[in-house]
CSV table of C-alpha atoms (C1' of nucleotides) in Angstrom, one decimal:
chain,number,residue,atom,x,y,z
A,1,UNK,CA,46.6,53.7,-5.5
A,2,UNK,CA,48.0,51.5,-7.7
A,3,UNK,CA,47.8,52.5,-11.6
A,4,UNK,CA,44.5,51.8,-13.5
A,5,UNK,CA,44.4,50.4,-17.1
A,6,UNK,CA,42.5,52.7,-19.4
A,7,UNK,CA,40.3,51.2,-22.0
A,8,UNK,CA,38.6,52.8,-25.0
A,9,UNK,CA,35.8,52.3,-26.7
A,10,UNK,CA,34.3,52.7,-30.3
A,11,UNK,CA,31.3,55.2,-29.5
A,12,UNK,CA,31.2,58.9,-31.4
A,13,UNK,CA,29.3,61.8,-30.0
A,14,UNK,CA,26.9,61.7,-31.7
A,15,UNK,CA,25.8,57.9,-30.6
A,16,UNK,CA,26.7,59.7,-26.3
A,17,UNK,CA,27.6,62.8,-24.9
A,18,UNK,CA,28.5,61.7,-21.5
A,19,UNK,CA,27.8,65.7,-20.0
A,20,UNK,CA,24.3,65.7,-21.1
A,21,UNK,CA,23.1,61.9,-20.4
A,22,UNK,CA,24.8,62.3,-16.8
A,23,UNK,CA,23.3,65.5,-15.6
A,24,UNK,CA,19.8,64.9,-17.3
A,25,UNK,CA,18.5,63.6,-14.1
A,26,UNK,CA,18.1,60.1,-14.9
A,27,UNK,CA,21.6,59.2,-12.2
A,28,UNK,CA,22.2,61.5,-9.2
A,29,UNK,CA,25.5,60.0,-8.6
A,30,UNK,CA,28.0,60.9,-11.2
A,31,UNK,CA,30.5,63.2,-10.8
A,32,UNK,CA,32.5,66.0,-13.0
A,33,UNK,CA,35.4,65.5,-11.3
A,34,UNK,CA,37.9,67.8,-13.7
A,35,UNK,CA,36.6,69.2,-16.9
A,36,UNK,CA,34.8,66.5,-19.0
A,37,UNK,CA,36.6,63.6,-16.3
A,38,UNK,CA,33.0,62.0,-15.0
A,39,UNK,CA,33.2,59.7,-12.4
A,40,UNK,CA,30.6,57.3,-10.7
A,41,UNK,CA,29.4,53.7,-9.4
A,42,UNK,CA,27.5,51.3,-11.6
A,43,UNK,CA,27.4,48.2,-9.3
A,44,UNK,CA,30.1,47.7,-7.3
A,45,UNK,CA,32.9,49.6,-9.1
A,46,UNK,CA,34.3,52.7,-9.7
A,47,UNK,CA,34.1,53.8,-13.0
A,48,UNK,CA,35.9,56.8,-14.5
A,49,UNK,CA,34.7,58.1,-18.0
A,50,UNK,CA,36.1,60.6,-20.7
A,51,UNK,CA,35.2,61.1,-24.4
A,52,UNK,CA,36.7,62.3,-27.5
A,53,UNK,CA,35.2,62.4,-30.6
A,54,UNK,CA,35.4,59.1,-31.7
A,55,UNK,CA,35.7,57.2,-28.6
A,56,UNK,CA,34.9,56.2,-24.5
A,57,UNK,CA,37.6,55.9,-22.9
A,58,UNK,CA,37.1,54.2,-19.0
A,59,UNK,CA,38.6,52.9,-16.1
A,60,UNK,CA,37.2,50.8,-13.0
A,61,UNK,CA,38.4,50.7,-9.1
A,62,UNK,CA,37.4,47.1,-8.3
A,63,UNK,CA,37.3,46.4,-4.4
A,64,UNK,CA,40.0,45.3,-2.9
A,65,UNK,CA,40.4,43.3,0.5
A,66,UNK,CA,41.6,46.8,2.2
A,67,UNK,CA,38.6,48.9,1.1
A,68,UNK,CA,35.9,46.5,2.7
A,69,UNK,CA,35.6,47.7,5.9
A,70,UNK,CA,32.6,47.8,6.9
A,71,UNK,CA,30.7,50.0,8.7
A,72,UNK,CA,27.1,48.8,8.6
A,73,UNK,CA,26.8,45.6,10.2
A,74,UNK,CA,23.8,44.2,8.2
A,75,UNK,CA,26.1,44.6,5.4
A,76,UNK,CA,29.0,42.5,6.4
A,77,UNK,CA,27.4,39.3,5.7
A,78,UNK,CA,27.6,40.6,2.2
A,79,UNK,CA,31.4,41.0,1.5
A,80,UNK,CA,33.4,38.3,0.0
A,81,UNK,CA,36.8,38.1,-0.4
A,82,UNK,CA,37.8,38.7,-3.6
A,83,UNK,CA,40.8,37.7,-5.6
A,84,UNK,CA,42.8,40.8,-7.1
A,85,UNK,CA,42.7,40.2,-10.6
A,86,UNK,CA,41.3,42.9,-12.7
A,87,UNK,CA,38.2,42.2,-14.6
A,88,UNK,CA,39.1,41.7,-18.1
A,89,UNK,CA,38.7,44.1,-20.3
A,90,UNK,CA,35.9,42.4,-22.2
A,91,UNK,CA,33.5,41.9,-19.1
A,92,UNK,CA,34.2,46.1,-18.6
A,93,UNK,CA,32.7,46.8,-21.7
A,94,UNK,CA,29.8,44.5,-21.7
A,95,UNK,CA,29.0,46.3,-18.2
A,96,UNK,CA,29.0,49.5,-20.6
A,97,UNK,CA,27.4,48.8,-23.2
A,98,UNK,CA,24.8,47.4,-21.1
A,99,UNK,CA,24.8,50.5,-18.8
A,100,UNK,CA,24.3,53.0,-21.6
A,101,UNK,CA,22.0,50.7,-23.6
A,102,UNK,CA,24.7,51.0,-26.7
A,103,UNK,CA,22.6,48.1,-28.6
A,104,UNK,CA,20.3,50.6,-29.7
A,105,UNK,CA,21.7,53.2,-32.7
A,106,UNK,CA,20.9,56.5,-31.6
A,107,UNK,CA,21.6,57.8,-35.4
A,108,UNK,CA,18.6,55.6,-36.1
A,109,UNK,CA,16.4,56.7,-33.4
A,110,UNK,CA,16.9,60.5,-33.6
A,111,UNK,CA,16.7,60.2,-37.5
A,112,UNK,CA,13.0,58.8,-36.7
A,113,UNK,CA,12.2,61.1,-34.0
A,114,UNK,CA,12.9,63.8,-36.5
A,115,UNK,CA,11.0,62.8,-39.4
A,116,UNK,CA,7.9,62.3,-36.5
A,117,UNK,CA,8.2,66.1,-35.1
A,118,UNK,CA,9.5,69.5,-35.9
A,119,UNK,CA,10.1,70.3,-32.4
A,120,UNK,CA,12.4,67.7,-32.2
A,121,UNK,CA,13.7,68.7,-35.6
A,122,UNK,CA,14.9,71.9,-33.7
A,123,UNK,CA,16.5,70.7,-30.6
A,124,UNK,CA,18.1,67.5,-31.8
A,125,UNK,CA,21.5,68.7,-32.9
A,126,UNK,CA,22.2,70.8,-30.2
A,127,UNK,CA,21.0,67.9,-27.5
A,128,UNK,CA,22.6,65.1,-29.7
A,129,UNK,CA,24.2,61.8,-28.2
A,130,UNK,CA,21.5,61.1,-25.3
A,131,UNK,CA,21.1,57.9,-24.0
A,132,UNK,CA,18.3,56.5,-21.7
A,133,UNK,CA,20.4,54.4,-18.8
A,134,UNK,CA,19.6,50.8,-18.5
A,135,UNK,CA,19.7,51.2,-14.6
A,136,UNK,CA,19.5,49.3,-10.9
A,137,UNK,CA,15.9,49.2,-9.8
A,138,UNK,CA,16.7,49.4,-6.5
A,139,UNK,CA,19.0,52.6,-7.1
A,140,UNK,CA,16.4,53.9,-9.0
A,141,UNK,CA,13.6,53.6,-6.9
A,142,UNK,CA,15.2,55.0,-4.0
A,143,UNK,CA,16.3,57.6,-6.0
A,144,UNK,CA,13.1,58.3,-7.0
A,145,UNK,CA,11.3,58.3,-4.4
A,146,UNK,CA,14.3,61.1,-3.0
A,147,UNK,CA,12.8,63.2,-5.7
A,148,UNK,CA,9.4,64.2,-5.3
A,149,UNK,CA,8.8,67.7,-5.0
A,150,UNK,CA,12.6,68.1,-4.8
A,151,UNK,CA,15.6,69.7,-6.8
A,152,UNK,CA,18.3,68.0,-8.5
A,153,UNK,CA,21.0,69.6,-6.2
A,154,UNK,CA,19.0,68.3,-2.9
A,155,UNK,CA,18.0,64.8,-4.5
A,156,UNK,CA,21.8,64.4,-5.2
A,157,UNK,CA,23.1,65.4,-1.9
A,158,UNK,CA,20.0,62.8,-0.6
A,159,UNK,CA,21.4,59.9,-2.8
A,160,UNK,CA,25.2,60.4,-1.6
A,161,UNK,CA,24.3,60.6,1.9
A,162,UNK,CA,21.9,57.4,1.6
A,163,UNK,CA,24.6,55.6,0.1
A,164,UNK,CA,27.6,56.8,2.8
A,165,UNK,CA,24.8,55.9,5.7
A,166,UNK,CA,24.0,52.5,4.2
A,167,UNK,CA,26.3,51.2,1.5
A,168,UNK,CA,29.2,49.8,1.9
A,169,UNK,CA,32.9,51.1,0.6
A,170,UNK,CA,34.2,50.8,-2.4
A,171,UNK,CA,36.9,52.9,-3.0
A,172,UNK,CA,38.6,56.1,-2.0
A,173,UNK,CA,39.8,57.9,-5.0
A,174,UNK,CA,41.7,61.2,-4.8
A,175,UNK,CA,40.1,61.6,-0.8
A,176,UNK,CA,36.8,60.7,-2.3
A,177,UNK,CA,35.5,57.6,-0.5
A,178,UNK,CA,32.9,55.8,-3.0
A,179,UNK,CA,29.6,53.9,-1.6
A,180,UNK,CA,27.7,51.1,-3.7
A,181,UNK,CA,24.0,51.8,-3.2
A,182,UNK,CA,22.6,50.4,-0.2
A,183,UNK,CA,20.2,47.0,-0.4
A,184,UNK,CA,16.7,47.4,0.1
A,185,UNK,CA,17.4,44.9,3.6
A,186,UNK,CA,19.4,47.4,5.0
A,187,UNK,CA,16.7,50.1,4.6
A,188,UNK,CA,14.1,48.2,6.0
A,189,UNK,CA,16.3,47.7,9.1
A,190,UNK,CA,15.3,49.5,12.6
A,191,UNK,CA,15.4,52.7,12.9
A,192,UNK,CA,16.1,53.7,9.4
A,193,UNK,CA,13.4,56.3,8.9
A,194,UNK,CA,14.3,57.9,12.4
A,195,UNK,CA,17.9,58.1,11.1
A,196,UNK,CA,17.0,59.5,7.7
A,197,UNK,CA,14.9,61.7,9.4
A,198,UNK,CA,17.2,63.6,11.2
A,199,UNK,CA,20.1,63.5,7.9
A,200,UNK,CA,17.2,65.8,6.5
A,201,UNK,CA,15.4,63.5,4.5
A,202,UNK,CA,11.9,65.2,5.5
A,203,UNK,CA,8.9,63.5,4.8
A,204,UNK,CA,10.7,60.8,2.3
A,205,UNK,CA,12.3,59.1,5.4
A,206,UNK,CA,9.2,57.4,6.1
A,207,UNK,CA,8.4,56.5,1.7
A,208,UNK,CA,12.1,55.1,1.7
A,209,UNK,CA,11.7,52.8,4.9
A,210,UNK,CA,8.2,51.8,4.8
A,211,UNK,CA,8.9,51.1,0.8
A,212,UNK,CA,11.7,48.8,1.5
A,213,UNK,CA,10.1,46.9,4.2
A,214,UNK,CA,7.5,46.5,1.5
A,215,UNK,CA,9.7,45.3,-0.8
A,216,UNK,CA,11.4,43.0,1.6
A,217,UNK,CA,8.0,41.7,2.2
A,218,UNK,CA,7.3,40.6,-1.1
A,219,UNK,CA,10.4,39.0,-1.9
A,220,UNK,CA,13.4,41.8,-2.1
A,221,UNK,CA,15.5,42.4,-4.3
A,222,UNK,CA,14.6,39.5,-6.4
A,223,UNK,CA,10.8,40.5,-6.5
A,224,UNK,CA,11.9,43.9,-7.8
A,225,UNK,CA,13.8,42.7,-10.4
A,226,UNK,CA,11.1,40.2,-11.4
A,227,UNK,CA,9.3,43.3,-12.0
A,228,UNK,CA,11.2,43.6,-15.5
A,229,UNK,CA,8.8,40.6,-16.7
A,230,UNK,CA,6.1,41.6,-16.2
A,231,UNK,CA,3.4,44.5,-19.2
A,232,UNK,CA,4.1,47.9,-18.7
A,233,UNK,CA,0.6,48.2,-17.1
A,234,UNK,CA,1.3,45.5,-14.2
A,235,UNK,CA,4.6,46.9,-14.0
A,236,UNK,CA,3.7,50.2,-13.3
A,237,UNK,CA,0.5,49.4,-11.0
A,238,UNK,CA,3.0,47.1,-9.0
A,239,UNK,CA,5.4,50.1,-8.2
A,240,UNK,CA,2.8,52.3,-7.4
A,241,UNK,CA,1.8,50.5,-4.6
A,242,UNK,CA,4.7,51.3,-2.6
A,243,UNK,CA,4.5,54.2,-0.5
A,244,UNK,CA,6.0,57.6,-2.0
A,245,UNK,CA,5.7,56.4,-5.5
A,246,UNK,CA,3.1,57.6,-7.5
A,247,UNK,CA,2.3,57.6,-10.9
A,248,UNK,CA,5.1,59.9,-12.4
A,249,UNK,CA,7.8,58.2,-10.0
A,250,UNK,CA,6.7,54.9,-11.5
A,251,UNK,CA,6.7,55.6,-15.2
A,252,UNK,CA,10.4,57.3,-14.2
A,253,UNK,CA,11.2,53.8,-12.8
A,254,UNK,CA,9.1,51.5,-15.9
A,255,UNK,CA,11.8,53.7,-18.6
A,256,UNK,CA,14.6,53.8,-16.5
A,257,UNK,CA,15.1,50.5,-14.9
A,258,UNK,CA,12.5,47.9,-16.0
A,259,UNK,CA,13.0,48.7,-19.9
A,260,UNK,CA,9.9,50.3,-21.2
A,261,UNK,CA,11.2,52.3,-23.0
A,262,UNK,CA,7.8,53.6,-24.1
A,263,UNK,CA,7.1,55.0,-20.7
A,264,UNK,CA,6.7,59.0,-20.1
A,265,UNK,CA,7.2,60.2,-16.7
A,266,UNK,CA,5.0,63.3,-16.4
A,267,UNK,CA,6.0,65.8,-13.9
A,268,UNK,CA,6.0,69.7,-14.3
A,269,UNK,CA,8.4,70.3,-16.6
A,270,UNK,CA,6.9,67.6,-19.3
A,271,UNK,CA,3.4,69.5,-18.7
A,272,UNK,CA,4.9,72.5,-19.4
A,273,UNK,CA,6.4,71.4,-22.7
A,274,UNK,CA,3.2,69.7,-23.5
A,275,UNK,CA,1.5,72.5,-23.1
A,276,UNK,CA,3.6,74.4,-24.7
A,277,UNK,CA,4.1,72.6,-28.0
A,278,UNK,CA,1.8,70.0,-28.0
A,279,UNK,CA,-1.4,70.6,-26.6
A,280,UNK,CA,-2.4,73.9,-26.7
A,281,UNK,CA,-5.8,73.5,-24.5
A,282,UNK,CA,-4.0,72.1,-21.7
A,283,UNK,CA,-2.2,75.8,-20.8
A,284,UNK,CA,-5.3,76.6,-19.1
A,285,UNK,CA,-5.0,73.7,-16.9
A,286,UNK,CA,-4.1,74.2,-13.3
A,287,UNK,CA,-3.2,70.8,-11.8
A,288,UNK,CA,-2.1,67.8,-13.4
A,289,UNK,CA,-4.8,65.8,-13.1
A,290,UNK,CA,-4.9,61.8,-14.0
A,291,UNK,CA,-6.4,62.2,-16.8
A,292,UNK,CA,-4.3,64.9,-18.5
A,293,UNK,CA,-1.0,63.0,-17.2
A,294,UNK,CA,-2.6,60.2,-19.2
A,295,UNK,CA,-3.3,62.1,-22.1
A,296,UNK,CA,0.0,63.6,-22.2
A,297,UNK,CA,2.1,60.3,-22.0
A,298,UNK,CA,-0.3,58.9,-25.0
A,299,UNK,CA,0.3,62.1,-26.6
A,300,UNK,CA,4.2,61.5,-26.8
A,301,UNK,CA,3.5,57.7,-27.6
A,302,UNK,CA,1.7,58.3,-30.7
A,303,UNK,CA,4.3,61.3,-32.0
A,304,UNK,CA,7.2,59.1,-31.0
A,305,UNK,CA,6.2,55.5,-31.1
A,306,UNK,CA,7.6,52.4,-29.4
A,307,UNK,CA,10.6,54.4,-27.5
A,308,UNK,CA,8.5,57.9,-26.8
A,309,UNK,CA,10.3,57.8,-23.4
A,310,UNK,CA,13.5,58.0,-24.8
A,311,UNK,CA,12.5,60.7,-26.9
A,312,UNK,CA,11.0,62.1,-24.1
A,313,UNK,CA,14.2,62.6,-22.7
A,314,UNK,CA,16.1,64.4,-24.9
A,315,UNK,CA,13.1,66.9,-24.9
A,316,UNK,CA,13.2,66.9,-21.2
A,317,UNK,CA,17.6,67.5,-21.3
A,318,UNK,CA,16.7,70.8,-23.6
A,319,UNK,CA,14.2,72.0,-21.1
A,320,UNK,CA,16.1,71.3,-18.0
A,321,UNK,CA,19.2,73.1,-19.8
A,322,UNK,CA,17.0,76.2,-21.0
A,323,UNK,CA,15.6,76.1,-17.2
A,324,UNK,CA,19.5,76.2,-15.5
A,325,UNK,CA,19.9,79.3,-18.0
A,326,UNK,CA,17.1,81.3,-17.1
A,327,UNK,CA,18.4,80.8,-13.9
A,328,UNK,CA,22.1,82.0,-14.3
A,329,UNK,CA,20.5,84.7,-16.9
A,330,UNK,CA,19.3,86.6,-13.8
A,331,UNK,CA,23.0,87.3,-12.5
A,332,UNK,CA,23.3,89.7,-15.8
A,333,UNK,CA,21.9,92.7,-14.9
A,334,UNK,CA,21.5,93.8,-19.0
A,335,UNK,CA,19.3,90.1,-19.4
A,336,UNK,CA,17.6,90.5,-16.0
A,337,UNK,CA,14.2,91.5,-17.6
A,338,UNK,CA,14.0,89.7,-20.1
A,339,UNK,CA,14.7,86.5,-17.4
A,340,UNK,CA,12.0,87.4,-15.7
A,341,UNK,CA,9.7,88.0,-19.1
A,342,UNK,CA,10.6,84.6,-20.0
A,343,UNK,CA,10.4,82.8,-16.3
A,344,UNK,CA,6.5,84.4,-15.9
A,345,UNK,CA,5.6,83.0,-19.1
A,346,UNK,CA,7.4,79.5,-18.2
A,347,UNK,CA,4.9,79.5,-14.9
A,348,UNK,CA,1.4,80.2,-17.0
A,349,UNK,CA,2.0,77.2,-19.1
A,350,UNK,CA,0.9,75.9,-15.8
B,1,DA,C1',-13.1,61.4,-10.5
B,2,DC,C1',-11.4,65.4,-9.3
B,3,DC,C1',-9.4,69.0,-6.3
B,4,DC,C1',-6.8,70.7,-2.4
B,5,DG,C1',-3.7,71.5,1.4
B,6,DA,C1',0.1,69.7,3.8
B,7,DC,C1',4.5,68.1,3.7
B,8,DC,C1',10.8,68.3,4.9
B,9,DT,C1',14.6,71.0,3.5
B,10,DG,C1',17.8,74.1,1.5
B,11,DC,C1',18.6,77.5,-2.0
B,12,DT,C1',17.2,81.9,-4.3
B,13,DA,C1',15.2,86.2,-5.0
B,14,DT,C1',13.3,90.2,-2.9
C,1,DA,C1',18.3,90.2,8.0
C,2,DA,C1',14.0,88.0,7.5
C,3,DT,C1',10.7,85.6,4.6
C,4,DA,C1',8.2,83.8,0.8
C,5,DG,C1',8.6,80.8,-3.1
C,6,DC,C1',10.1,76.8,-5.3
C,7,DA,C1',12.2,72.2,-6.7
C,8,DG,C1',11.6,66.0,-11.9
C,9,DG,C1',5.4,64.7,-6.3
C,10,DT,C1',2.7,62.0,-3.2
C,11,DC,C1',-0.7,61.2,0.2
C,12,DG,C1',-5.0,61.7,2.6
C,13,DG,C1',-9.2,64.0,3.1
DNA sequence: ACCCGACCTGCTAT
DNA sequence: AATAGCAGGTCGG
């Protein structure tokens, strides 16, 4: 491998902590490859990503004519030849600052989100510096709909293996051979749920190919994208009519992809916290019903305002970190009951 | 409008 | 060693 330039970039800690906004579950695909070295694919490169306190510093593996081999034929008719020249530094960064949304001041943000809420207040410094993604749509709705009654681990493993069945190379890195996400054509193809099927997909064989032959239907690509245009309301009403995404899928899609920022993905661990500290009366609730997922994501909108769903997130990072503890609490025996104290009151919120 | 069971799979706790 | 329970839900009845 031929030597990579490595660029840096103006961006202190507190404005992104790369460890928390890559393993909040927004992007399955990024990697810890040595301690705080995170590597991962936003489009069609290889980008690798470190941090000190004042700065990103990055590096990209652009294709190169010896990488594109091909193994899905569908996807030949993409590849083009490319000339070697690096992209300049300038186009690297725009792809970054796009990526991570650095437009917004998250000094400015948080400082507002704190003034709005106490609980907030509380978990802001140690969950500082995280960023909502400005991602792929189509790498986020297959993602997605990999999720559903899932666990991070399993939707990971899910989103590699979709990518090495129907992506296309992009670069092998330290034995590591990287994948760019597959297009939506090439999951609507023949056979695809059969396939995904027996990779161990389960049920969400049949939501991923069924969903891209819808998508492929009403345009591809291009129609999902077009999706960015459109309110928040026809936005998410249009994604829930594919099959395997329902209303909490959608909303993760609406804030993650298509820019509404506003948008609050419900699922169990949001209930929980809304139960928990925000509304009370909903601890005696069993299911999450329509109306209480609606009520919920208001809720959040009214404390937070016009970017609740970022907000959201950082909520979400502290309670999927103070989940993974109560987890790795139970291996100390002197903790153990106090684990289990703490996990039985986590499942009444329900 | 709401509730409920079924659903793939792999990891964890018991 | 075997088995129930669960994980960023969704669908159909």
């Amino acid at each position: 491998m031929t030597s990579t330039k490595i660029f840096s970039l103006l961006c202190p800690k507190s404005e992104l902590q790369l460890h928390v906004t890559l393993q909040c579950g927004q992007s399955f695909r990024w990697r810890e490859i040595s301690p705080g070295k995170w590597q991962g694919v936003i489009g069609h490169k290889v980008w690798t990503l470190t941090q000190d306190e004042s700065h990103i510093h990055y590096s990209t593996y652009p294709k190169t004519s010896d990488d594109e081999v091909c193994t899905n034929p569908k996807a030949k008719q993409k590849t083009k030849r490319t000339n070697k020249i690096d992209v300049g530094q300038e186009k690297s960064e725009a792809v970054l600052k796009d990526y991570f949304r650095l437009d917004f001041s998250l000094e400015k943000l948080y400082s507002d989100w704190k003034k709005a809420d106490l609980n907030f207040r509380l978990l802001c410094h140690e969950f500082a510096g995280v960023r909502m993604l400005n991602q792929d749509p189509v790498e986020n709705v297959f993602s997605f709909i990999c999720s559903s009654n899932n666990n991070i681990k399993r939707i990971s493993m899910l989103v590699e293996r979709l990518c090495q069945l129907y992506g296309t190379k992009i670069s092998t890195l330290d034995g590591t051979t990287w994948h760019s996400f597959p297009t939506v054509s090439s999951l609507a193809a023949e056979g695809v749920e059969e396939t995904l099927r027996a990779q161990g997909f389960g049920y969400r064989a049949k939501f991923i190919h069924k969903s891209a032959q819808m998508i492929m239907e009403r345009g591809g690509e291009a129609w999902l994208h077009s999706l960015r245009s459109l309110s928040y309301e026809d936005c998410h009403a249009e994604l829930m009519s594919l099959h395997g995404i329902g209303a909490k899928v959608s909303d993760c899609i609406c804030l993650m992809s298509m820019g509404h920022l506003s948008a609050i993905p419900v699922d169990t661990h949001v209930f929980q916290i809304a139960a928990k500290d925000y509304l009370p009366h909903l601890r005696s609730c069993k299911t999450l019903t329509q109306k209480v997922y609606c009520e919920i994501g208001d809720h959040f909108r009214k404390v937070f305002g016009e970017y609740a769903g970022w907000a959201h997130s950082v909520l979400f990072s502290a309670d999927l970190k103070r989940f993974e503890n109560l987890k790795s609490q139970g291996n100390h025996p002197s903790q153990d009951k106090q684990a289990k104290r703490q996990k039985i009151k986590h499942n009444c919120a329900k």
